Amino acid sequence: GNLVAKQNPVVAAQLSAASQREVGQGVERGKVVRVPYGKDGRPERSLGRRFNELIIYPVFSGVVIKDLAVWYRQFATLIGAGLTIFRALAALEENTKNPKLKEIAGEACKQVQAGGRLSEVMAAYPWVFSQMHVEMIYASEEGGMIDQVLLHLADYVEHDLEIKRMVSRETFYPKVVLFVALMIMGRTGLMGGQLAVVNLVLGTGGVGYFANTIGFGGSILLAIFAAYVTFRLFFFNVSGVREGYDMFKIKIPVLGNIVRMFALARFARAFAALYRGGFTIPRALDIAGRASGNAVVEKVTQDAMRIADQGGLVSQHMRRTGLFPPMIMDMFQTGETTGNLDVMMDKSADFFESEAKVKSHQTAIIFGVLVFLFVAILVGQAVISGYQNLGHQSTTLPSEN
């Protein structure tokens, strides 16, 4: 299909226009399946499908981020060795161990063989491939540099994996402390009554103890999960709601700065990958802003994108917002004028990630110590109260003559 398009400019124009209208195709039994798109350029999905894509599929899709990084790197190696996209996808389908990625490779192989695009199949799996990934693959299919883009994506995914591992590692100790606190205090202890572990020692039984601790903690998690699902399904995309929510997260003392640093790191890393992959500054700003995962950053980049379209300096607008550190804006302005924006933004991402790592480590230690002290004070208070009650009972006993 691509060879015919190159030989016939009219066909090429028709294919390009059709691809822009119908990004988001899937494959079913070897046939192209069109996914309808709404006014905002996103698929029109039912409530059940949105629930699956937002909640179920990201957890139970069977594709972890580590497998995706390996998949991209293997794909780039096959293309770099001289294989066509079709043969590379066929090889991936045969050799990929992850069942879901094997299935996607097989569907993409049929799509490409029928004259379609890899990006169309990827767009049908938004819980596996983000919009940034789809956009970069689509651009590489247009420009013929898919092996380089796949390597950039592999690097980007590996950096994202490193951040996730770091966050999980730094929050492990506070999670353990909170769990131990729940098992000691339970619902009664948190409500100012007797500690759950004391009730267990006094012989209330294991069933009552687990209802007081695990059951209580599970009910809290269930309520949080229900609130999260409701927010994501009904309020997350409402104009102004998500931006207000993300602004609130940034304004939280101590934690807000960490949230901002990680969002800026994702933006900088995504922008570097997009710019290096041949995207213009406005287009890179648009996609990288959404890849940051923060609506405040996205709004700033959307405004900067319009300034870039008018030929203005993006760095001046972004500096005025106060969201980005001045040093990073100096680096952005240097890259903007010299043309090496990808290098400057990669260095900026390294800076944001290192700062976020240090602050996350410090915050995790402080939070863990504070929770430990809180539990220790409550346990001490319960012990003192127990001895006081025992002493009061001994003084009220009738004296023997």
mmCIF file of C-alpha atoms in Angstrom:
data_model
loop_
_atom_site.group_PDB
_atom_site.id
_atom_site.type_symbol
_atom_site.label_atom_id
_atom_site.label_comp_id
_atom_site.label_asym_id
_atom_site.label_seq_id
_atom_site.Cartn_x
_atom_site.Cartn_y
_atom_site.Cartn_z
ATOM 1 C CA GLY A 1 0.000 0.000 0.000
ATOM 2 C CA ASN A 2 2.800 2.453 0.852
ATOM 3 C CA LEU A 3 4.680 1.570 -2.370
ATOM 4 C CA VAL A 4 1.618 2.295 -4.505
ATOM 5 C CA ALA A 5 1.081 5.551 -2.685
ATOM 6 C CA LYS A 6 4.652 6.684 -3.348
ATOM 7 C CA GLN A 7 4.317 5.915 -7.034
ATOM 8 C CA ASN A 8 0.998 7.746 -7.371
ATOM 9 C CA PRO A 9 0.751 11.187 -5.682
ATOM 10 C CA VAL A 10 -3.045 11.244 -6.044
ATOM 11 C CA VAL A 11 -3.389 7.912 -4.266
ATOM 12 C CA ALA A 12 -0.920 9.115 -1.638
ATOM 13 C CA ALA A 13 -3.050 12.188 -0.929
ATOM 14 C CA GLN A 14 -6.183 10.070 -0.682
ATOM 15 C CA LEU A 15 -4.521 7.601 1.691
ATOM 16 C CA SER A 16 -3.191 10.417 3.868
ATOM 17 C CA ALA A 17 -6.603 12.093 4.115
ATOM 18 C CA ALA A 18 -8.306 8.791 4.866
ATOM 19 C CA SER A 19 -5.755 7.969 7.565
ATOM 20 C CA GLN A 20 -6.261 11.322 9.275
ATOM 21 C CA ARG A 21 -10.036 10.788 9.320
ATOM 22 C CA GLU A 22 -9.901 7.201 10.492
ATOM 23 C CA VAL A 23 -7.047 6.859 12.970
ATOM 24 C CA GLY A 24 -8.270 4.339 15.510
ATOM 25 C CA GLN A 25 -9.041 1.346 13.278
ATOM 26 C CA GLY A 26 -8.890 -2.139 14.646
ATOM 27 C CA VAL A 27 -8.879 -5.541 12.974
ATOM 28 C CA GLU A 28 -11.482 -8.268 13.194
ATOM 29 C CA ARG A 29 -11.061 -11.498 11.247
ATOM 30 C CA GLY A 30 -8.679 -9.804 8.836
ATOM 31 C CA LYS A 31 -11.101 -6.988 8.030
ATOM 32 C CA VAL A 32 -10.692 -3.322 8.867
ATOM 33 C CA VAL A 33 -13.064 -2.169 11.609
ATOM 34 C CA ARG A 34 -13.786 1.563 11.787
ATOM 35 C CA VAL A 35 -14.000 3.150 15.235
ATOM 36 C CA PRO A 36 -16.302 6.230 15.138
ATOM 37 C CA TYR A 37 -14.795 9.435 16.459
ATOM 38 C CA GLY A 38 -16.597 12.258 18.242
ATOM 39 C CA LYS A 39 -16.338 16.008 17.902
ATOM 40 C CA ASP A 40 -13.237 16.224 20.108
ATOM 41 C CA GLY A 41 -11.344 13.700 18.035
ATOM 42 C CA ARG A 42 -11.755 10.882 20.548
ATOM 43 C CA PRO A 43 -13.758 7.676 20.133
ATOM 44 C CA GLU A 44 -17.426 7.806 21.057
ATOM 45 C CA ARG A 45 -17.571 5.028 23.655
ATOM 46 C CA SER A 46 -20.354 3.612 25.762
ATOM 47 C CA LEU A 47 -20.192 3.839 29.554
ATOM 48 C CA GLY A 48 -19.349 0.150 29.851
ATOM 49 C CA ARG A 49 -16.533 0.393 27.335
ATOM 50 C CA ARG A 50 -15.126 3.515 28.991
ATOM 51 C CA PHE A 51 -15.219 1.713 32.347
ATOM 52 C CA ASN A 52 -13.288 -1.214 30.870
ATOM 53 C CA GLU A 53 -10.714 1.037 29.170
ATOM 54 C CA LEU A 54 -10.153 3.233 32.237
ATOM 55 C CA ILE A 55 -10.384 0.720 35.076
ATOM 56 C CA ILE A 56 -10.303 -2.915 33.930
ATOM 57 C CA TYR A 57 -8.025 -3.119 30.903
ATOM 58 C CA PRO A 58 -5.076 -1.103 32.320
ATOM 59 C CA VAL A 59 -4.908 -3.548 35.255
ATOM 60 C CA PHE A 60 -5.869 -6.826 33.596
ATOM 61 C CA SER A 61 -4.741 -6.232 29.994
ATOM 62 C CA GLY A 62 -1.717 -8.461 30.521
ATOM 63 C CA VAL A 63 0.713 -5.832 29.192
ATOM 64 C CA VAL A 64 3.110 -4.386 31.742
ATOM 65 C CA ILE A 65 5.283 -1.433 30.872
ATOM 66 C CA LYS A 66 8.457 -3.531 30.984
ATOM 67 C CA ASP A 67 7.123 -5.864 28.267
ATOM 68 C CA LEU A 68 6.155 -2.864 26.130
ATOM 69 C CA ALA A 69 9.692 -1.437 26.268
ATOM 70 C CA VAL A 70 11.165 -4.769 25.172
ATOM 71 C CA TRP A 71 8.556 -5.049 22.406
ATOM 72 C CA TYR A 72 9.468 -1.634 21.007
ATOM 73 C CA ARG A 73 13.205 -2.382 21.117
ATOM 74 C CA GLN A 74 12.805 -5.748 19.401
ATOM 75 C CA PHE A 75 10.604 -4.128 16.756
ATOM 76 C CA ALA A 76 13.243 -1.437 16.111
ATOM 77 C CA THR A 77 15.972 -4.080 15.818
ATOM 78 C CA LEU A 78 13.995 -6.020 13.223
ATOM 79 C CA ILE A 79 13.263 -2.882 11.163
ATOM 80 C CA GLY A 80 16.891 -1.774 11.462
ATOM 81 C CA ALA A 81 18.008 -5.175 10.134
ATOM 82 C CA GLY A 82 16.191 -4.452 6.873
ATOM 83 C CA LEU A 83 12.880 -6.235 7.367
ATOM 84 C CA THR A 84 9.680 -4.642 6.139
ATOM 85 C CA ILE A 85 7.065 -3.648 8.704
ATOM 86 C CA PHE A 86 4.943 -6.633 7.695
ATOM 87 C CA ARG A 87 7.770 -9.167 8.138
ATOM 88 C CA ALA A 88 8.899 -7.508 11.371
ATOM 89 C CA LEU A 89 5.366 -7.760 12.783
ATOM 90 C CA ALA A 90 5.150 -11.400 11.692
ATOM 91 C CA ALA A 91 8.419 -12.101 13.499
ATOM 92 C CA LEU A 92 7.156 -10.291 16.595
ATOM 93 C CA GLU A 93 3.936 -12.311 16.548
ATOM 94 C CA GLU A 94 5.946 -15.514 16.467
ATOM 95 C CA ASN A 95 8.560 -14.590 19.087
ATOM 96 C CA THR A 96 6.755 -12.279 21.541
ATOM 97 C CA LYS A 97 6.030 -14.057 24.825
ATOM 98 C CA ASN A 98 3.396 -11.629 26.102
ATOM 99 C CA PRO A 99 0.017 -12.974 24.868
ATOM 100 C CA LYS A 100 -1.625 -9.566 24.409
ATOM 101 C CA LEU A 101 1.329 -8.049 22.530
ATOM 102 C CA LYS A 102 1.442 -11.205 20.409
ATOM 103 C CA GLU A 103 -2.236 -10.694 19.572
ATOM 104 C CA ILE A 104 -1.678 -7.012 18.731
ATOM 105 C CA ALA A 105 1.287 -7.892 16.503
ATOM 106 C CA GLY A 106 -0.860 -10.425 14.657
ATOM 107 C CA GLU A 107 -3.680 -7.929 14.105
ATOM 108 C CA ALA A 108 -1.217 -5.263 12.971
ATOM 109 C CA CYS A 109 0.353 -7.761 10.579
ATOM 110 C CA LYS A 110 -3.046 -8.371 8.931
ATOM 111 C CA GLN A 111 -3.758 -4.645 8.842
ATOM 112 C CA VAL A 112 -0.448 -3.789 7.165
ATOM 113 C CA GLN A 113 -0.845 -6.663 4.702
ATOM 114 C CA ALA A 114 -4.261 -5.271 3.734
ATOM 115 C CA GLY A 115 -2.732 -1.844 3.069
ATOM 116 C CA GLY A 116 -3.514 -0.303 6.454
ATOM 117 C CA ARG A 117 -1.264 1.206 9.109
ATOM 118 C CA LEU A 118 0.283 -0.017 12.326
ATOM 119 C CA SER A 119 -0.824 3.181 14.077
ATOM 120 C CA GLU A 120 -4.461 2.363 13.309
ATOM 121 C CA VAL A 121 -4.265 -0.881 15.253
ATOM 122 C CA MET A 122 -2.357 0.749 18.114
ATOM 123 C CA ALA A 123 -5.062 3.416 18.419
ATOM 124 C CA ALA A 124 -7.629 0.672 19.054
ATOM 125 C CA TYR A 125 -5.766 -0.216 22.280
ATOM 126 C CA PRO A 126 -5.523 3.088 24.211
ATOM 127 C CA TRP A 127 -4.936 1.248 27.491
ATOM 128 C CA VAL A 128 -1.715 -0.222 26.006
ATOM 129 C CA PHE A 129 -0.505 2.552 23.690
ATOM 130 C CA SER A 130 -0.937 6.171 24.742
ATOM 131 C CA GLN A 131 -1.809 8.864 22.215
ATOM 132 C CA MET A 132 1.815 9.966 22.157
ATOM 133 C CA HIS A 133 2.916 6.485 21.038
ATOM 134 C CA VAL A 134 0.257 6.369 18.316
ATOM 135 C CA GLU A 135 1.114 9.862 17.046
ATOM 136 C CA MET A 136 4.833 9.082 16.857
ATOM 137 C CA ILE A 137 4.264 5.828 14.976
ATOM 138 C CA TYR A 138 1.856 7.584 12.603
ATOM 139 C CA ALA A 139 4.458 10.288 11.890
ATOM 140 C CA SER A 140 7.149 7.661 11.327
ATOM 141 C CA GLU A 141 4.919 5.857 8.827
ATOM 142 C CA GLU A 142 4.587 9.129 6.939
ATOM 143 C CA GLY A 143 8.295 9.996 7.129
ATOM 144 C CA GLY A 144 9.854 6.538 6.784
ATOM 145 C CA MET A 145 11.905 6.626 10.035
ATOM 146 C CA ILE A 146 10.024 4.026 12.033
ATOM 147 C CA ASP A 147 13.137 2.262 13.380
ATOM 148 C CA GLN A 148 14.443 5.484 14.982
ATOM 149 C CA VAL A 149 11.021 6.345 16.424
ATOM 150 C CA LEU A 150 10.663 2.859 17.903
ATOM 151 C CA LEU A 151 14.029 3.280 19.644
ATOM 152 C CA HIS A 152 12.938 6.686 21.003
ATOM 153 C CA LEU A 153 9.730 5.113 22.288
ATOM 154 C CA ALA A 154 11.665 2.280 23.934
ATOM 155 C CA ASP A 155 13.880 4.828 25.713
ATOM 156 C CA TYR A 156 10.840 6.854 26.783
ATOM 157 C CA VAL A 157 9.000 3.814 28.141
ATOM 158 C CA GLU A 158 12.094 2.678 30.047
ATOM 159 C CA HIS A 159 12.406 6.113 31.681
ATOM 160 C CA ASP A 160 8.704 5.955 32.591
ATOM 161 C CA LEU A 161 9.253 2.482 34.056
ATOM 162 C CA GLU A 162 12.141 3.784 36.147
ATOM 163 C CA ILE A 163 9.930 6.541 37.597
ATOM 164 C CA LYS A 164 7.166 4.073 38.460
ATOM 165 C CA ARG A 165 9.624 1.761 40.164
ATOM 166 C CA MET A 166 11.115 4.633 42.113
ATOM 167 C CA VAL A 167 7.699 5.804 43.329
ATOM 168 C CA SER A 168 6.778 2.258 44.329
ATOM 169 C CA ARG A 169 10.078 1.830 46.147
ATOM 170 C CA GLU A 170 9.872 5.118 48.030
ATOM 171 C CA THR A 171 6.276 4.568 49.119
ATOM 172 C CA PHE A 172 6.854 0.992 50.297
ATOM 173 C CA TYR A 173 7.898 1.918 53.846
ATOM 174 C CA PRO A 174 4.957 4.293 54.470
ATOM 175 C CA LYS A 175 2.580 1.618 53.142
ATOM 176 C CA VAL A 176 4.007 -0.960 55.542
ATOM 177 C CA VAL A 177 3.750 1.483 58.464
ATOM 178 C CA LEU A 178 0.120 2.285 57.620
ATOM 179 C CA PHE A 179 -0.720 -1.419 57.362
ATOM 180 C CA VAL A 180 0.908 -2.177 60.727
ATOM 181 C CA ALA A 181 -0.919 0.811 62.247
ATOM 182 C CA LEU A 182 -4.224 -0.533 60.933
ATOM 183 C CA MET A 183 -3.522 -3.993 62.356
ATOM 184 C CA ILE A 184 -2.666 -2.526 65.778
ATOM 185 C CA MET A 185 -5.385 0.094 66.061
ATOM 186 C CA GLY A 186 -8.288 -1.049 63.930
ATOM 187 C CA ARG A 187 -11.516 0.872 63.678
ATOM 188 C CA THR A 188 -12.014 1.065 67.451
ATOM 189 C CA GLY A 189 -8.545 2.479 68.053
ATOM 190 C CA LEU A 190 -8.923 5.107 65.359
ATOM 191 C CA MET A 191 -12.278 6.114 66.818
ATOM 192 C CA GLY A 192 -10.742 6.754 70.244
ATOM 193 C CA GLY A 193 -11.682 3.410 71.771
ATOM 194 C CA GLN A 194 -9.675 0.372 72.724
ATOM 195 C CA LEU A 195 -7.002 -0.830 70.309
ATOM 196 C CA ALA A 196 -7.895 -3.794 68.120
ATOM 197 C CA VAL A 197 -4.844 -5.750 69.240
ATOM 198 C CA VAL A 198 -5.875 -5.255 72.876
ATOM 199 C CA ASN A 199 -9.321 -6.628 72.090
ATOM 200 C CA LEU A 200 -7.639 -9.635 70.468
ATOM 201 C CA VAL A 201 -5.455 -10.260 73.539
ATOM 202 C CA LEU A 202 -8.460 -9.969 75.845
ATOM 203 C CA GLY A 203 -10.153 -12.743 73.929
ATOM 204 C CA THR A 204 -12.618 -11.167 71.501
ATOM 205 C CA GLY A 205 -11.657 -13.731 68.868
ATOM 206 C CA GLY A 206 -9.939 -13.649 65.482
ATOM 207 C CA VAL A 207 -13.128 -13.024 63.501
ATOM 208 C CA GLY A 208 -13.873 -9.832 65.398
ATOM 209 C CA TYR A 209 -10.258 -8.743 65.129
ATOM 210 C CA PHE A 210 -10.129 -9.139 61.347
ATOM 211 C CA ALA A 211 -13.465 -7.373 60.952
ATOM 212 C CA ASN A 212 -12.068 -4.541 63.073
ATOM 213 C CA THR A 213 -8.862 -4.269 61.004
ATOM 214 C CA ILE A 214 -8.927 -5.869 57.533
ATOM 215 C CA GLY A 215 -12.657 -5.364 57.116
ATOM 216 C CA PHE A 216 -12.446 -1.732 58.158
ATOM 217 C CA GLY A 217 -9.467 -1.068 55.862
ATOM 218 C CA GLY A 218 -11.189 -2.844 52.983
ATOM 219 C CA SER A 219 -14.324 -0.732 53.366
ATOM 220 C CA ILE A 220 -12.209 2.435 53.208
ATOM 221 C CA LEU A 221 -10.406 1.227 50.069
ATOM 222 C CA LEU A 222 -13.726 0.269 48.478
ATOM 223 C CA ALA A 223 -15.152 3.744 49.147
ATOM 224 C CA ILE A 224 -12.019 5.365 47.677
ATOM 225 C CA PHE A 225 -12.216 3.103 44.622
ATOM 226 C CA ALA A 226 -15.899 3.949 44.076
ATOM 227 C CA ALA A 227 -15.150 7.671 44.337
ATOM 228 C CA TYR A 228 -12.240 7.297 41.897
ATOM 229 C CA VAL A 229 -14.338 5.399 39.339
ATOM 230 C CA THR A 230 -17.166 7.928 39.573
ATOM 231 C CA PHE A 231 -14.777 10.833 39.149
ATOM 232 C CA ARG A 232 -12.969 9.299 36.164
ATOM 233 C CA LEU A 233 -16.150 8.267 34.349
ATOM 234 C CA PHE A 234 -18.379 11.287 34.912
ATOM 235 C CA PHE A 235 -16.314 14.301 35.997
ATOM 236 C CA PHE A 236 -12.727 13.834 34.812
ATOM 237 C CA ASN A 237 -13.297 15.232 31.322
ATOM 238 C CA VAL A 238 -15.691 18.015 32.360
ATOM 239 C CA SER A 239 -14.229 21.392 31.436
ATOM 240 C CA GLY A 240 -12.461 22.937 34.405
ATOM 241 C CA VAL A 241 -12.959 20.016 36.813
ATOM 242 C CA ARG A 242 -9.781 18.136 35.973
ATOM 243 C CA GLU A 243 -7.759 21.334 35.800
ATOM 244 C CA GLY A 244 -9.019 22.341 39.253
ATOM 245 C CA TYR A 245 -8.235 18.872 40.595
ATOM 246 C CA ASP A 246 -4.675 18.918 39.209
ATOM 247 C CA MET A 247 -4.153 22.461 40.469
ATOM 248 C CA PHE A 248 -5.227 21.293 43.924
ATOM 249 C CA LYS A 249 -2.655 18.484 43.787
ATOM 250 C CA ILE A 250 0.107 20.923 42.860
ATOM 251 C CA LYS A 251 -0.837 23.253 45.717
ATOM 252 C CA ILE A 252 -0.633 20.551 48.416
ATOM 253 C CA PRO A 253 2.286 21.390 50.753
ATOM 254 C CA VAL A 254 5.391 19.264 50.119
ATOM 255 C CA LEU A 255 3.572 16.639 48.011
ATOM 256 C CA GLY A 256 2.438 19.220 45.462
ATOM 257 C CA ASN A 257 5.997 20.053 44.448
ATOM 258 C CA ILE A 258 6.732 16.358 43.881
ATOM 259 C CA VAL A 259 3.595 15.997 41.728
ATOM 260 C CA ARG A 260 4.642 19.033 39.687
ATOM 261 C CA MET A 261 8.186 17.721 39.204
ATOM 262 C CA PHE A 262 7.003 14.341 37.922
ATOM 263 C CA ALA A 263 4.486 15.990 35.557
ATOM 264 C CA LEU A 264 7.166 18.306 34.163
ATOM 265 C CA ALA A 265 9.566 15.372 33.801
ATOM 266 C CA ARG A 266 7.009 13.441 31.733
ATOM 267 C CA PHE A 267 6.334 16.537 29.626
ATOM 268 C CA ALA A 268 10.023 17.211 28.982
ATOM 269 C CA ARG A 269 10.794 13.575 28.165
ATOM 270 C CA ALA A 270 7.821 13.293 25.810
ATOM 271 C CA PHE A 271 8.637 16.604 24.103
ATOM 272 C CA ALA A 272 12.247 15.521 23.552
ATOM 273 C CA ALA A 273 11.146 12.222 22.001
ATOM 274 C CA LEU A 274 8.583 13.913 19.758
ATOM 275 C CA TYR A 275 10.892 16.719 18.626
ATOM 276 C CA ARG A 276 13.669 14.218 17.931
ATOM 277 C CA GLY A 277 11.193 12.152 15.953
ATOM 278 C CA GLY A 278 10.526 15.030 13.549
ATOM 279 C CA PHE A 279 7.460 16.700 15.069
ATOM 280 C CA THR A 280 7.139 20.470 14.860
ATOM 281 C CA ILE A 281 7.296 22.485 18.092
ATOM 282 C CA PRO A 282 3.511 23.196 18.162
ATOM 283 C CA ARG A 283 2.598 19.556 17.554
ATOM 284 C CA ALA A 284 5.172 18.332 20.073
ATOM 285 C CA LEU A 285 3.830 20.774 22.670
ATOM 286 C CA ASP A 286 0.286 19.577 22.065
ATOM 287 C CA ILE A 287 1.024 15.869 22.513
ATOM 288 C CA ALA A 288 3.642 16.242 25.265
ATOM 289 C CA GLY A 289 1.288 18.415 27.305
ATOM 290 C CA ARG A 290 -1.277 15.625 27.338
ATOM 291 C CA ALA A 291 1.432 13.039 28.010
ATOM 292 C CA SER A 292 2.357 14.919 31.201
ATOM 293 C CA GLY A 293 -0.809 13.628 32.858
ATOM 294 C CA ASN A 294 -1.516 17.019 34.433
ATOM 295 C CA ALA A 295 -4.229 19.367 33.142
ATOM 296 C CA VAL A 296 -2.389 22.469 34.397
ATOM 297 C CA VAL A 297 0.704 21.603 32.365
ATOM 298 C CA GLU A 298 -1.514 20.721 29.414
ATOM 299 C CA LYS A 299 -3.250 24.128 29.511
ATOM 300 C CA VAL A 300 0.092 25.954 29.576
ATOM 301 C CA THR A 301 1.348 23.943 26.600
ATOM 302 C CA GLN A 302 -1.879 24.530 24.668
ATOM 303 C CA ASP A 303 -1.421 28.286 25.064
ATOM 304 C CA ALA A 304 2.255 27.951 24.134
ATOM 305 C CA MET A 305 1.287 25.954 21.059
ATOM 306 C CA ARG A 306 -0.817 28.850 19.743
ATOM 307 C CA ILE A 307 2.088 31.231 20.326
ATOM 308 C CA ALA A 308 4.411 28.877 18.431
ATOM 309 C CA ASP A 309 1.952 28.756 15.530
ATOM 310 C CA GLN A 310 2.169 32.555 15.350
ATOM 311 C CA GLY A 311 5.982 32.454 15.269
ATOM 312 C CA GLY A 312 6.531 33.667 18.836
ATOM 313 C CA LEU A 313 9.005 32.363 21.412
ATOM 314 C CA VAL A 314 7.407 29.618 23.472
ATOM 315 C CA SER A 315 9.901 29.994 26.305
ATOM 316 C CA GLN A 316 8.764 33.543 27.108
ATOM 317 C CA HIS A 317 5.138 32.489 27.600
ATOM 318 C CA MET A 318 6.048 29.401 29.634
ATOM 319 C CA ARG A 319 8.350 31.476 31.822
ATOM 320 C CA ARG A 320 5.543 33.907 32.659
ATOM 321 C CA THR A 321 3.300 31.130 33.978
ATOM 322 C CA GLY A 322 5.671 30.404 36.881
ATOM 323 C CA LEU A 323 5.062 26.675 36.464
ATOM 324 C CA PHE A 324 8.529 25.933 35.101
ATOM 325 C CA PRO A 325 11.767 26.695 37.015
ATOM 326 C CA PRO A 326 13.723 29.645 35.503
ATOM 327 C CA MET A 327 16.813 27.504 34.870
ATOM 328 C CA ILE A 328 14.799 25.075 32.746
ATOM 329 C CA MET A 329 13.290 27.953 30.779
ATOM 330 C CA ASP A 330 16.793 29.243 30.062
ATOM 331 C CA MET A 331 17.663 25.811 28.667
ATOM 332 C CA PHE A 332 14.444 25.743 26.629
ATOM 333 C CA GLN A 333 15.146 29.180 25.172
ATOM 334 C CA THR A 334 18.690 28.124 24.267
ATOM 335 C CA GLY A 335 17.393 25.020 22.525
ATOM 336 C CA GLU A 336 14.680 27.051 20.823
ATOM 337 C CA THR A 337 17.224 29.376 19.264
ATOM 338 C CA THR A 338 19.919 26.778 18.473
ATOM 339 C CA GLY A 339 17.672 23.961 17.273
ATOM 340 C CA ASN A 340 18.759 21.309 19.820
ATOM 341 C CA LEU A 341 15.568 21.362 21.852
ATOM 342 C CA ASP A 342 15.531 17.575 22.218
ATOM 343 C CA VAL A 343 18.903 17.575 24.015
ATOM 344 C CA MET A 344 17.891 20.451 26.288
ATOM 345 C CA MET A 345 14.557 18.866 27.181
ATOM 346 C CA ASP A 346 16.173 15.525 27.891
ATOM 347 C CA LYS A 347 18.517 17.276 30.336
ATOM 348 C CA SER A 348 15.526 19.076 31.832
ATOM 349 C CA ALA A 349 13.738 15.749 32.307
ATOM 350 C CA ASP A 350 16.831 14.351 34.029
ATOM 351 C CA PHE A 351 16.825 17.358 36.369
ATOM 352 C CA PHE A 352 13.123 17.067 37.196
ATOM 353 C CA GLU A 353 13.400 13.328 37.810
ATOM 354 C CA SER A 354 16.448 13.661 40.070
ATOM 355 C CA GLU A 355 14.780 16.438 42.083
ATOM 356 C CA ALA A 356 11.563 14.439 42.403
ATOM 357 C CA LYS A 357 13.490 11.341 43.495
ATOM 358 C CA VAL A 358 15.292 13.216 46.279
ATOM 359 C CA LYS A 359 12.143 14.927 47.526
ATOM 360 C CA SER A 360 10.133 11.687 47.314
ATOM 361 C CA HIS A 361 12.736 9.848 49.372
ATOM 362 C CA GLN A 362 12.780 12.574 52.014
ATOM 363 C CA THR A 363 8.990 12.789 52.136
ATOM 364 C CA ALA A 364 8.600 9.014 52.397
ATOM 365 C CA ILE A 365 10.985 8.861 55.355
ATOM 366 C CA ILE A 366 9.333 11.794 57.143
ATOM 367 C CA PHE A 367 5.842 10.434 56.531
ATOM 368 C CA GLY A 368 6.806 6.976 57.760
ATOM 369 C CA VAL A 369 8.335 8.384 60.940
ATOM 370 C CA LEU A 370 5.301 10.585 61.612
ATOM 371 C CA VAL A 371 2.900 7.663 61.201
ATOM 372 C CA PHE A 372 5.098 5.521 63.440
ATOM 373 C CA LEU A 373 5.139 8.226 66.135
ATOM 374 C CA PHE A 374 1.377 8.677 65.845
ATOM 375 C CA VAL A 375 0.780 4.963 66.355
ATOM 376 C CA ALA A 376 3.291 4.859 69.216
ATOM 377 C CA ILE A 377 1.516 7.724 70.997
ATOM 378 C CA LEU A 378 -1.875 6.048 70.627
ATOM 379 C CA VAL A 379 -0.542 2.715 71.857
ATOM 380 C CA GLY A 380 1.135 4.417 74.806
ATOM 381 C CA GLN A 381 -2.069 6.266 75.585
ATOM 382 C CA ALA A 382 -4.031 3.000 75.489
ATOM 383 C CA VAL A 383 -1.523 1.295 77.814
ATOM 384 C CA ILE A 384 -1.632 4.180 80.317
ATOM 385 C CA SER A 385 -5.414 4.246 80.158
ATOM 386 C CA GLY A 386 -5.514 0.502 80.815
ATOM 387 C CA TYR A 387 -3.300 0.801 83.899
ATOM 388 C CA GLN A 388 -5.394 3.712 85.166
ATOM 389 C CA ASN A 389 -8.578 1.671 84.829
ATOM 390 C CA LEU A 390 -6.901 -1.237 86.621
ATOM 391 C CA GLY A 391 -5.815 1.048 89.463
ATOM 392 C CA HIS A 392 -9.275 2.542 89.726
ATOM 393 C CA GLN A 393 -10.839 -0.891 89.961
ATOM 394 C CA SER A 394 -8.402 -1.961 92.706
ATOM 395 C CA THR A 395 -9.246 1.098 94.853
ATOM 396 C CA THR A 396 -12.969 0.482 94.591
ATOM 397 C CA LEU A 397 -12.782 -3.144 95.751
ATOM 398 C CA PRO A 398 -14.331 -3.701 99.276
ATOM 399 C CA SER A 399 -11.711 -4.058 102.029
ATOM 400 C CA GLU A 400 -11.536 -7.289 104.078
ATOM 401 C CA ASN A 401 -11.989 -7.024 107.889
#
